[in-house]
């Protein structure tokens, strides 16, 4: 049987991810149990199952909030001598307005629980993921003169300091998207890349950027209050930007490359002060970035690298103008003069078309799927009437607990459609003895971050979320994703269930389906079929009842990752965009999820 990267890493499940983000935080003290006002002195409803025993204390994070944690980062020894010999860059610590400001800063060790010795790292390697069966992962790259993939990090030659950090992260081999995307980016090419959730796209765009800045020769950046980053990484949500920043800090540790994050909902002055101390890579949400650009505290004039994570969401209806403003009207070097990388697990053709405005002679890369992460996610669809959803969820949670899979190391993420719905379900779960918290756009940023930490740490192993948590978040131990309310768009479903079954781990996704979701029936059935899942016999019946389902982008067909829209004759006529490329497996990309059909009006609330 064909195995994949995902299969092979599954064997390593027992190995704890040593540098998970939750470890960046201090353990929190127990807080007094909070009971929402409307539920105080109210007995559990008669229709609900009995509350669980006191052995499982219910908790959410709505009690007294003590402010953001200081973090548990130990001061690390900043050794600017660790990088590649001969390294001289205007990025890095040379420029006062870029990179580390040597006089004032010491670089914090983002690997708090290692001594960082090479011996220690070698010992860890033995316990790490075994990536053997790459060859069955279907890969397609289209465009002119596509650089060949690399098999190992050593082959890629990212530099000693970055390689050491890759070891610290316990990455032994590049994942398939990394094998293909990193050489393309290192060759200076623009890239639109589509690979399944949880497959390592963050490193795929961070490594070439960090390496490029380490090696690059840049003119001295101006001094003063305006920051001149060399690279910009945009992401759609605050939490995702925070996560990318944390990852990028690990990758760039002791390389001399400085990463700063800017996102809304947090005090801007603190972020501005951080920028003043120097920045090479700026990770940002678009709203906060525009604010900083308008205050002239950030200039994009020296941007050499632009990466859009969750690029299809970034160019989604309603959001595209803001991205266009940032990329085209705020002084950033034009395409061709900068290098642009777009990444997502889904890429509707309409979005590809928009995105091509930002790219120059780019390569379109799809990596998946045969044995890809979706196979690791067992998908179930259950017919549940609206009025029965709560008790059905309760049954699932009770069953999980009875089977011993509910607890610190088996987190459950429950997606709902609205912010009010999230609050209400959280309170109801809480009232019924289940330790739940919630994340959505109406909560303050402090509350959002606190909720996420509480969930990650297992203190509240149930998180009720809107689509704000659907994309990109890499939370270890999410064992079960419940689509309490299904999204309108199949791509959103793909991203939501992708919060489990990551980096080789298995996961379960349960969807509550009813008549209101008819328009999703067809793409859902197709998706499940492609991922070798058992499709309930009744589901196709709803597919035939739905009329068009304009918000279902897959309705035009299906094929993992979608295809390069430049291959469509109507677009290709008169252009020479589409060139050689390769299909690495010979059997093509025959199945899986992707991006098709008409892009419709399904805008969810994941934007900051
Ligand atoms: N080469 C590697 N070896 C082992 N683990 C890796 C490697 N590359 C990435 N990972 C781990 O895989 C997990 C998923 O990576 P990442 O969050 O980048 O996925 P993604 O493709 O961006 O997912 P999504 O589409 O949901 O945003 C992370 O925990 C990351 O540390």
mmCIF file of N, CA, C and O and ligand atoms in Angstrom, residues 5 129 131 153 170-175 178 195-203 243 247 309-310 345 472-474 495 498-499 502-503, ligand 1:
data_model
loop_
_atom_site.group_PDB
_atom_site.id
_atom_site.type_symbol
_atom_site.label_atom_id
_atom_site.label_comp_id
_atom_site.label_asym_id
_atom_site.label_seq_id
_atom_site.Cartn_x
_atom_site.Cartn_y
_atom_site.Cartn_z
ATOM 1 N N UNK A 5 4.111 10.876 3.289
ATOM 2 C CA UNK A 5 4.750 11.624 4.363
ATOM 3 C C UNK A 5 3.885 11.557 5.608
ATOM 4 O O UNK A 5 4.352 11.281 6.701
ATOM 5 N N UNK A 129 10.395 11.639 13.413
ATOM 6 C CA UNK A 129 9.650 11.185 12.260
ATOM 7 C C UNK A 129 10.508 10.502 11.189
ATOM 8 O O UNK A 129 11.557 10.986 10.821
ATOM 9 N N UNK A 131 10.607 9.772 7.457
ATOM 10 C CA UNK A 131 9.960 10.129 6.195
ATOM 11 C C UNK A 131 10.513 9.243 5.098
ATOM 12 O O UNK A 131 11.534 9.588 4.545
ATOM 13 N N UNK A 153 17.256 18.488 3.529
ATOM 14 C CA UNK A 153 17.583 19.866 3.861
ATOM 15 C C UNK A 153 19.039 20.158 3.498
ATOM 16 O O UNK A 153 19.370 21.258 3.071
ATOM 17 N N UNK A 170 13.372 19.660 15.226
ATOM 18 C CA UNK A 170 13.249 18.220 15.009
ATOM 19 C C UNK A 170 12.677 17.891 13.629
ATOM 20 O O UNK A 170 11.976 16.898 13.462
ATOM 21 N N UNK A 171 12.943 18.744 12.681
ATOM 22 C CA UNK A 171 12.568 18.429 11.311
ATOM 23 C C UNK A 171 13.740 17.656 10.706
ATOM 24 O O UNK A 171 14.817 18.213 10.510
ATOM 25 N N UNK A 172 13.530 16.409 10.414
ATOM 26 C CA UNK A 172 14.610 15.593 9.880
ATOM 27 C C UNK A 172 14.675 15.719 8.366
ATOM 28 O O UNK A 172 15.743 15.869 7.785
ATOM 29 N N UNK A 173 13.522 15.637 7.742
ATOM 30 C CA UNK A 173 13.476 15.779 6.285
ATOM 31 C C UNK A 173 12.419 16.785 5.896
ATOM 32 O O UNK A 173 11.430 16.956 6.612
ATOM 33 N N UNK A 174 12.601 17.389 4.736
ATOM 34 C CA UNK A 174 11.543 18.310 4.294
ATOM 35 C C UNK A 174 10.270 17.537 3.956
ATOM 36 O O UNK A 174 10.336 16.403 3.479
ATOM 37 N N UNK A 175 9.139 18.134 4.228
ATOM 38 C CA UNK A 175 7.870 17.548 3.789
ATOM 39 C C UNK A 175 7.770 17.763 2.270
ATOM 40 O O UNK A 175 8.524 18.561 1.701
ATOM 41 N N UNK A 178 7.701 21.265 1.120
ATOM 42 C CA UNK A 178 9.009 21.911 1.347
ATOM 43 C C UNK A 178 10.034 21.454 0.312
ATOM 44 O O UNK A 178 10.828 22.259 -0.181
ATOM 45 N N UNK A 195 -1.034 23.088 -0.983
ATOM 46 C CA UNK A 195 -0.742 21.785 -0.364
ATOM 47 C C UNK A 195 -1.643 21.611 0.834
ATOM 48 O O UNK A 195 -2.060 22.588 1.471
ATOM 49 N N UNK A 196 -1.906 20.363 1.172
ATOM 50 C CA UNK A 196 -2.928 20.067 2.167
ATOM 51 C C UNK A 196 -2.621 20.669 3.537
ATOM 52 O O UNK A 196 -1.486 20.979 3.858
ATOM 53 N N UNK A 197 -3.672 20.784 4.320
ATOM 54 C CA UNK A 197 -3.531 21.362 5.661
ATOM 55 C C UNK A 197 -2.541 20.534 6.485
ATOM 56 O O UNK A 197 -2.477 19.314 6.349
ATOM 57 N N UNK A 198 -1.780 21.232 7.300
ATOM 58 C CA UNK A 198 -0.876 20.554 8.235
ATOM 59 C C UNK A 198 0.344 19.941 7.591
ATOM 60 O O UNK A 198 0.997 19.075 8.184
ATOM 61 N N UNK A 199 0.696 20.375 6.382
ATOM 62 C CA UNK A 199 1.791 19.707 5.670
ATOM 63 C C UNK A 199 3.084 20.523 5.666
ATOM 64 O O UNK A 199 4.015 20.183 4.957
ATOM 65 N N UNK A 200 3.142 21.585 6.438
ATOM 66 C CA UNK A 200 4.415 22.292 6.593
ATOM 67 C C UNK A 200 4.619 23.463 5.647
ATOM 68 O O UNK A 200 5.750 23.792 5.290
ATOM 69 N N UNK A 201 3.547 24.144 5.299
ATOM 70 C CA UNK A 201 3.683 25.282 4.376
ATOM 71 C C UNK A 201 4.407 26.467 5.036
ATOM 72 O O UNK A 201 5.116 27.204 4.368
ATOM 73 N N UNK A 202 4.225 26.625 6.343
ATOM 74 C CA UNK A 202 4.860 27.775 7.013
ATOM 75 C C UNK A 202 6.370 27.766 6.808
ATOM 76 O O UNK A 202 6.969 28.772 6.412
ATOM 77 N N UNK A 203 6.970 26.616 7.068
ATOM 78 C CA UNK A 203 8.425 26.529 6.874
ATOM 79 C C UNK A 203 8.768 26.681 5.395
ATOM 80 O O UNK A 203 9.817 27.232 5.049
ATOM 81 N N UNK A 243 1.181 32.986 15.491
ATOM 82 C CA UNK A 243 1.780 31.652 15.320
ATOM 83 C C UNK A 243 2.925 31.664 14.302
ATOM 84 O O UNK A 243 3.992 31.087 14.540
ATOM 85 N N UNK A 247 6.854 30.718 14.939
ATOM 86 C CA UNK A 247 7.597 29.749 14.113
ATOM 87 C C UNK A 247 8.812 30.408 13.480
ATOM 88 O O UNK A 247 9.919 29.875 13.516
ATOM 89 N N UNK A 309 0.073 34.010 3.369
ATOM 90 C CA UNK A 309 -0.386 32.712 3.852
ATOM 91 C C UNK A 309 -1.909 32.717 3.760
ATOM 92 O O UNK A 309 -2.530 33.764 3.883
ATOM 93 N N UNK A 310 -2.487 31.557 3.552
ATOM 94 C CA UNK A 310 -3.938 31.480 3.326
ATOM 95 C C UNK A 310 -4.306 32.469 2.226
ATOM 96 O O UNK A 310 -5.240 33.270 2.345
ATOM 97 N N UNK A 345 -4.142 25.795 1.246
ATOM 98 C CA UNK A 345 -4.573 24.426 0.963
ATOM 99 C C UNK A 345 -5.670 24.426 -0.090
ATOM 100 O O UNK A 345 -6.043 23.363 -0.588
ATOM 101 N N UNK A 472 -5.148 27.691 9.416
ATOM 102 C CA UNK A 472 -3.737 27.833 9.748
ATOM 103 C C UNK A 472 -3.325 27.426 11.154
ATOM 104 O O UNK A 472 -2.174 27.065 11.360
ATOM 105 N N UNK A 473 -4.232 27.502 12.126
ATOM 106 C CA UNK A 473 -3.795 27.280 13.506
ATOM 107 C C UNK A 473 -3.306 25.846 13.683
ATOM 108 O O UNK A 473 -3.966 24.888 13.301
ATOM 109 N N UNK A 474 -2.130 25.738 14.240
ATOM 110 C CA UNK A 474 -1.476 24.449 14.418
ATOM 111 C C UNK A 474 -1.490 24.119 15.903
ATOM 112 O O UNK A 474 -0.597 24.512 16.642
ATOM 113 N N UNK A 495 -10.546 23.551 5.502
ATOM 114 C CA UNK A 495 -9.633 24.194 6.453
ATOM 115 C C UNK A 495 -10.021 23.853 7.894
ATOM 116 O O UNK A 495 -9.155 23.597 8.727
ATOM 117 N N UNK A 498 -9.047 20.462 8.859
ATOM 118 C CA UNK A 498 -7.579 20.422 8.851
ATOM 119 C C UNK A 498 -6.931 20.856 10.151
ATOM 120 O O UNK A 498 -5.717 20.812 10.293
ATOM 121 N N UNK A 499 -7.735 21.265 11.148
ATOM 122 C CA UNK A 499 -7.146 21.570 12.463
ATOM 123 C C UNK A 499 -6.788 20.276 13.183
ATOM 124 O O UNK A 499 -6.095 20.288 14.181
ATOM 125 N N UNK A 502 -2.931 16.577 11.673
ATOM 126 C CA UNK A 502 -1.815 17.388 11.172
ATOM 127 C C UNK A 502 -0.494 16.680 11.375
ATOM 128 O O UNK A 502 -0.305 15.968 12.343
ATOM 129 N N UNK A 503 0.418 16.950 10.443
ATOM 130 C CA UNK A 503 1.791 16.443 10.520
ATOM 131 C C UNK A 503 1.814 14.958 10.885
ATOM 132 O O UNK A 503 2.567 14.517 11.736
HETATM 133 N N1 LIG B 1 9.923 18.978 7.846
HETATM 134 C C1 LIG B 1 9.125 18.793 8.895
HETATM 135 N N2 LIG B 1 9.289 17.744 9.719
HETATM 136 C C2 LIG B 1 8.472 17.539 10.778
HETATM 137 N N3 LIG B 1 7.452 18.342 11.121
HETATM 138 C C3 LIG B 1 7.242 19.410 10.344
HETATM 139 C C4 LIG B 1 8.051 19.701 9.202
HETATM 140 N N4 LIG B 1 7.599 20.832 8.635
HETATM 141 C C5 LIG B 1 6.565 21.247 9.395
HETATM 142 N N5 LIG B 1 6.342 20.405 10.419
HETATM 143 C C6 LIG B 1 5.291 20.531 11.451
HETATM 144 O O1 LIG B 1 4.054 20.253 10.843
HETATM 145 C C7 LIG B 1 3.011 20.985 11.484
HETATM 146 C C8 LIG B 1 2.136 21.663 10.437
HETATM 147 O O2 LIG B 1 2.874 22.661 9.776
HETATM 148 P P1 LIG B 1 2.189 24.016 9.267
HETATM 149 O O3 LIG B 1 1.437 24.649 10.382
HETATM 150 O O4 LIG B 1 3.229 24.800 8.576
HETATM 151 O O5 LIG B 1 1.140 23.425 8.232
HETATM 152 P P2 LIG B 1 0.359 24.161 7.058
HETATM 153 O O6 LIG B 1 0.615 23.387 5.825
HETATM 154 O O7 LIG B 1 0.700 25.608 7.038
HETATM 155 O O8 LIG B 1 -1.138 23.937 7.522
HETATM 156 P P3 LIG B 1 -2.457 24.843 7.252
HETATM 157 O O9 LIG B 1 -2.860 24.618 5.827
HETATM 158 O O10 LIG B 1 -3.452 24.330 8.207
HETATM 159 O O11 LIG B 1 -2.069 26.269 7.501
HETATM 160 C C9 LIG B 1 3.684 21.979 12.407
HETATM 161 O O12 LIG B 1 3.559 21.504 13.736
HETATM 162 C C10 LIG B 1 5.125 21.953 11.969
HETATM 163 O O13 LIG B 1 6.004 22.221 13.039
#
